mmCIF file of C-alpha atoms in Angstrom:
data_model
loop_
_atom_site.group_PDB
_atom_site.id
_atom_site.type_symbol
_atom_site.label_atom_id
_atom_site.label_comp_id
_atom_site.label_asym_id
_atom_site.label_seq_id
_atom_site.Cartn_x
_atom_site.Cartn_y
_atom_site.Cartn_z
ATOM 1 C CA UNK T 1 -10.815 -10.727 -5.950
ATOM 2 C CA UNK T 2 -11.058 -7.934 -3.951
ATOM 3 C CA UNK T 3 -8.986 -5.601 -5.654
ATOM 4 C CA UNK T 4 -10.069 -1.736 -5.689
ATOM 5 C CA UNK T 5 -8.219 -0.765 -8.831
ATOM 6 C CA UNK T 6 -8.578 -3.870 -11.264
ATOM 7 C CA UNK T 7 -11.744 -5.817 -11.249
ATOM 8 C CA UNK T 8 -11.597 -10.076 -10.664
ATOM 9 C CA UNK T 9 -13.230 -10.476 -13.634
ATOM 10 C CA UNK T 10 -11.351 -8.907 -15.895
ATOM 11 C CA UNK T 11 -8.628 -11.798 -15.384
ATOM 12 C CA UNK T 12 -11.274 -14.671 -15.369
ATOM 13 C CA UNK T 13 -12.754 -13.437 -18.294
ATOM 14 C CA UNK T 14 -9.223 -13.749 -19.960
ATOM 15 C CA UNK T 15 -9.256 -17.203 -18.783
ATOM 16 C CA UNK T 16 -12.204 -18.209 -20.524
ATOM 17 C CA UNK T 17 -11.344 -16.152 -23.709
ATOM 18 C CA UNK T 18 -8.575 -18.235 -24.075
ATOM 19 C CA UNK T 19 -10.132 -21.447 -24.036
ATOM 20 C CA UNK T 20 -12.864 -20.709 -25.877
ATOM 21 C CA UNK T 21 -10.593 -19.237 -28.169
ATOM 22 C CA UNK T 22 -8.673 -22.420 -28.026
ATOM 23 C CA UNK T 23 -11.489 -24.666 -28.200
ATOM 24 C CA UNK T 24 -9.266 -26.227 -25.083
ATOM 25 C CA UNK T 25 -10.348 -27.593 -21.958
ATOM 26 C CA UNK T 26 -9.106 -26.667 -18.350
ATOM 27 C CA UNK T 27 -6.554 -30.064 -17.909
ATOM 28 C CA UNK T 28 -5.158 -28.683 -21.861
ATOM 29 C CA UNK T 29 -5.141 -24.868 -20.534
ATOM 30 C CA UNK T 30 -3.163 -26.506 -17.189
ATOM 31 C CA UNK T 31 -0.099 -27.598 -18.874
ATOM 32 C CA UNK T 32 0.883 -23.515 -19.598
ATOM 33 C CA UNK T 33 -1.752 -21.270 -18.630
ATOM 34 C CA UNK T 34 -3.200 -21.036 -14.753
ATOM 35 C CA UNK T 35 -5.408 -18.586 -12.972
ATOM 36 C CA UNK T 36 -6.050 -18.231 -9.371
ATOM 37 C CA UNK T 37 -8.209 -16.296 -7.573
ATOM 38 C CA UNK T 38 -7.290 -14.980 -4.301
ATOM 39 C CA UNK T 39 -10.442 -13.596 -2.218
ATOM 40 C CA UNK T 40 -10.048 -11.083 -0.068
ATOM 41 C CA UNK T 41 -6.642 -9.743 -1.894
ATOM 42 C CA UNK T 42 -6.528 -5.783 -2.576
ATOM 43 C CA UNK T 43 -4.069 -4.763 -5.244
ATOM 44 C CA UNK T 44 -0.805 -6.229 -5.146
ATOM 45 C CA UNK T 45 0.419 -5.750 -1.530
ATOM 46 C CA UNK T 46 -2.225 -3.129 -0.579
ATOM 47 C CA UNK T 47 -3.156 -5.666 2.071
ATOM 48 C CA UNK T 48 -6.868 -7.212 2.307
ATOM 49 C CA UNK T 49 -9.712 -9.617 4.381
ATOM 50 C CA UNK T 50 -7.853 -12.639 2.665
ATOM 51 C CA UNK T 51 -4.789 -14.564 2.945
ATOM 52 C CA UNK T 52 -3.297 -12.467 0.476
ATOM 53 C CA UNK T 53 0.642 -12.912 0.981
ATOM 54 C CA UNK T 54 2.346 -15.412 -1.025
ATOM 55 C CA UNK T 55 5.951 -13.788 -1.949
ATOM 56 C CA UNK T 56 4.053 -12.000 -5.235
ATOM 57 C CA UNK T 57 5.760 -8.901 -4.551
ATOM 58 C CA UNK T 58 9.073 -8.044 -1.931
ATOM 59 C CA UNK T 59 6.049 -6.222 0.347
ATOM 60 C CA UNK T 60 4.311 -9.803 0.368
ATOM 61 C CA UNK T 61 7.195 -12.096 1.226
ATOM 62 C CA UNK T 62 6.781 -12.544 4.887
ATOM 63 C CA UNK T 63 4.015 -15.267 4.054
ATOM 64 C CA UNK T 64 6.085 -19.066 4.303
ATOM 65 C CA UNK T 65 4.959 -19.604 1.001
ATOM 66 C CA UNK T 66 6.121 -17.909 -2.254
ATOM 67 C CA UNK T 67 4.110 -17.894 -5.753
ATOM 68 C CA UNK T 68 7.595 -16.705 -7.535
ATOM 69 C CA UNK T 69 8.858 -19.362 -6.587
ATOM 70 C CA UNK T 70 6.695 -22.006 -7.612
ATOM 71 C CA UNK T 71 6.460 -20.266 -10.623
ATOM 72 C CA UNK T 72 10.023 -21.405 -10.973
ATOM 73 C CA UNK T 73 9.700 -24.670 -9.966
ATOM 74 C CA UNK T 74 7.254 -24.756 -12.726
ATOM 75 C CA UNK T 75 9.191 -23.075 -15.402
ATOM 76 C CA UNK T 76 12.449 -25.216 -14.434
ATOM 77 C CA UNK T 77 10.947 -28.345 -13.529
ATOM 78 C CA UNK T 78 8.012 -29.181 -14.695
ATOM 79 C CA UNK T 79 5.835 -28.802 -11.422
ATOM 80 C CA UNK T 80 3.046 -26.999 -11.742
ATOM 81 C CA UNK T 81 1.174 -25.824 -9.030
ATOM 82 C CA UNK T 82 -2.157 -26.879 -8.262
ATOM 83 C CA UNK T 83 -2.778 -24.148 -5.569
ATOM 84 C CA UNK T 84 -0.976 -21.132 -4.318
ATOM 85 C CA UNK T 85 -1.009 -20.723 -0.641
ATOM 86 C CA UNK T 86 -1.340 -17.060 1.163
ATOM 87 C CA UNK T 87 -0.985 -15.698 4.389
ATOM 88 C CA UNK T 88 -3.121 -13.528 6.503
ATOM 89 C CA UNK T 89 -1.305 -11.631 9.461
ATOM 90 C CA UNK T 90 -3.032 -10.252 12.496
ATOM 91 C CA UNK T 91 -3.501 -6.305 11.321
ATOM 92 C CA UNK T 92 -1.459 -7.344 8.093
ATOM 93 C CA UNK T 93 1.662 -7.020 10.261
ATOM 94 C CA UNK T 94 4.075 -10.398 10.426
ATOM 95 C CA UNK T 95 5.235 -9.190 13.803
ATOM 96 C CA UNK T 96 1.821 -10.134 15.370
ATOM 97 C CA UNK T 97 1.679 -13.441 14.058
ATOM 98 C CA UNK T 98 -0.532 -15.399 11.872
ATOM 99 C CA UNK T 99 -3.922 -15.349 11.914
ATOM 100 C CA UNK T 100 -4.526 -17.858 9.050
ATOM 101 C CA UNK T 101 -3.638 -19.307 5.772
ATOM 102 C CA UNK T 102 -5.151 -20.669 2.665
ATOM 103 C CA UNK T 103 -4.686 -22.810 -0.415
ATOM 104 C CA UNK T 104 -6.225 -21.030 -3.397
ATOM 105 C CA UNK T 105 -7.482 -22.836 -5.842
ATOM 106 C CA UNK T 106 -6.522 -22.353 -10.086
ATOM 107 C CA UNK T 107 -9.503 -21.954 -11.819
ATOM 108 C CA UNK T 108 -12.414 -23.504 -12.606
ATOM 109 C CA UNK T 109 -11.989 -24.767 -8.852
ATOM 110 C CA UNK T 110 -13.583 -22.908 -6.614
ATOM 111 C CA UNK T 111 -11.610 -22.987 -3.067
ATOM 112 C CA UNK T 112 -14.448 -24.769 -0.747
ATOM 113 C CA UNK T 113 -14.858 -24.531 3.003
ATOM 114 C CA UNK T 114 -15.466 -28.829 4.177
ATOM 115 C CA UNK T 115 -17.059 -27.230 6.926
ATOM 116 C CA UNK T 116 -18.647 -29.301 9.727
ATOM 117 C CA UNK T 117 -16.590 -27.204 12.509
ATOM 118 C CA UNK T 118 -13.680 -27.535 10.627
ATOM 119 C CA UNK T 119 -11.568 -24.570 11.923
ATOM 120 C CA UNK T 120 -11.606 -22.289 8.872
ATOM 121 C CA UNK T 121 -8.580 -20.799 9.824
ATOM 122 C CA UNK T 122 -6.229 -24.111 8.776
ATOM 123 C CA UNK T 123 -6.165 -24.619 4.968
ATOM 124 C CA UNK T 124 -7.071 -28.329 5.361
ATOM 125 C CA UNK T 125 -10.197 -27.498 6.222
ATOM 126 C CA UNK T 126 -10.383 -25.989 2.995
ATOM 127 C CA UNK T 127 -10.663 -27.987 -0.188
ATOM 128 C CA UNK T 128 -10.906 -27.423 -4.557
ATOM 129 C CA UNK T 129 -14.052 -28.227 -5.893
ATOM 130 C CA UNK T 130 -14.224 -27.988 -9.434
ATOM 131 C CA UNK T 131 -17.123 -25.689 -10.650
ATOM 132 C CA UNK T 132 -19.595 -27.285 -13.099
ATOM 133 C CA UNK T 133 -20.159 -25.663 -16.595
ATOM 134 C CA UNK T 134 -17.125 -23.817 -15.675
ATOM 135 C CA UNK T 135 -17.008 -21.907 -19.241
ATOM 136 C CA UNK T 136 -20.244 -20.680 -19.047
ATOM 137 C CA UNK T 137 -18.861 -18.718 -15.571
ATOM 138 C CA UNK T 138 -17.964 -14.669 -15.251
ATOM 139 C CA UNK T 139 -20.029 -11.356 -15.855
ATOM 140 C CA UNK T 140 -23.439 -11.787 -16.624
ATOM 141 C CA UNK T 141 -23.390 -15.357 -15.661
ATOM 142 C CA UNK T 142 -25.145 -16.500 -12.071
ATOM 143 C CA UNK T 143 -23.790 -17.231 -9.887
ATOM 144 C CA UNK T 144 -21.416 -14.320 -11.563
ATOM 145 C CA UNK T 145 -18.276 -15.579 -10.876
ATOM 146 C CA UNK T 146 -19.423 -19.416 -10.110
#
């Protein structure tokens, strides 16, 4: 969502194309069609604020946890994935360690901080809330990306 050369919505608005297109609702759309957004990701692997490493490219594949591959287990066996958990090195460099991770959410959940002094930095204290009127989200709606 953060990316300098593509902008978020342009993806989301895809997203909502579609089902309008489809007349479909999100839990049809689910069975072949996810979105997630990723806040905080620059383009690709150009690094970012967020936990943007999740194996989408051979730059991001020190994260523990790999999109390709649970696009896979998807394809192969039927399970979908419900979020796609990223990785946020200290300085973007996996030789100084960790310095968080989080589950992102497919849309039209919005990722959701519990709060409550949850430390933000451990991805239970992070939950999917689905967003209401969903298809009426993206440019020109407010909030504008819901």
């Amino acid at each position: 969502m953060a990316d300098p050369n593509i902008a978020g919505e342009n993806s989301q608005r895809y997203y909502l194309h579609v089902a309008k297109t489809m007349g479909a609702s999100d839990e049809q759309l689910d069975d072949f069609f996810r979105f997630y957004r990723i806040s905080g990701n620059g383009h690709c692997s150009s690094g970012g604020e967020g936990a943007w490493e999740f194996g989408q490219i051979a730059a991001a594949r020190n994260g523990k946890f790999s999109a390709v591959q649970q696009l896979v287990d998807w394809t192969e066996k039927g399970i979908a994935p419900d979020t796609i958990t990223g990785t946020k090195f200290h300085n973007d460099d996996p030789n100084q360690g960790v310095a968080f991770e989080r589950s992102h959410c497919r849309f039209p959940y919005r990722t959701t901080y519990k709060g409550n002094g949850l430390d933000p930095n451990v991805t239970t204290s992070w939950t999917c809330e689905k967003i209401n009127n969903w298809q009426e989200c993206g440019p020109g709606a407010l909030p504008r990306l819901c």
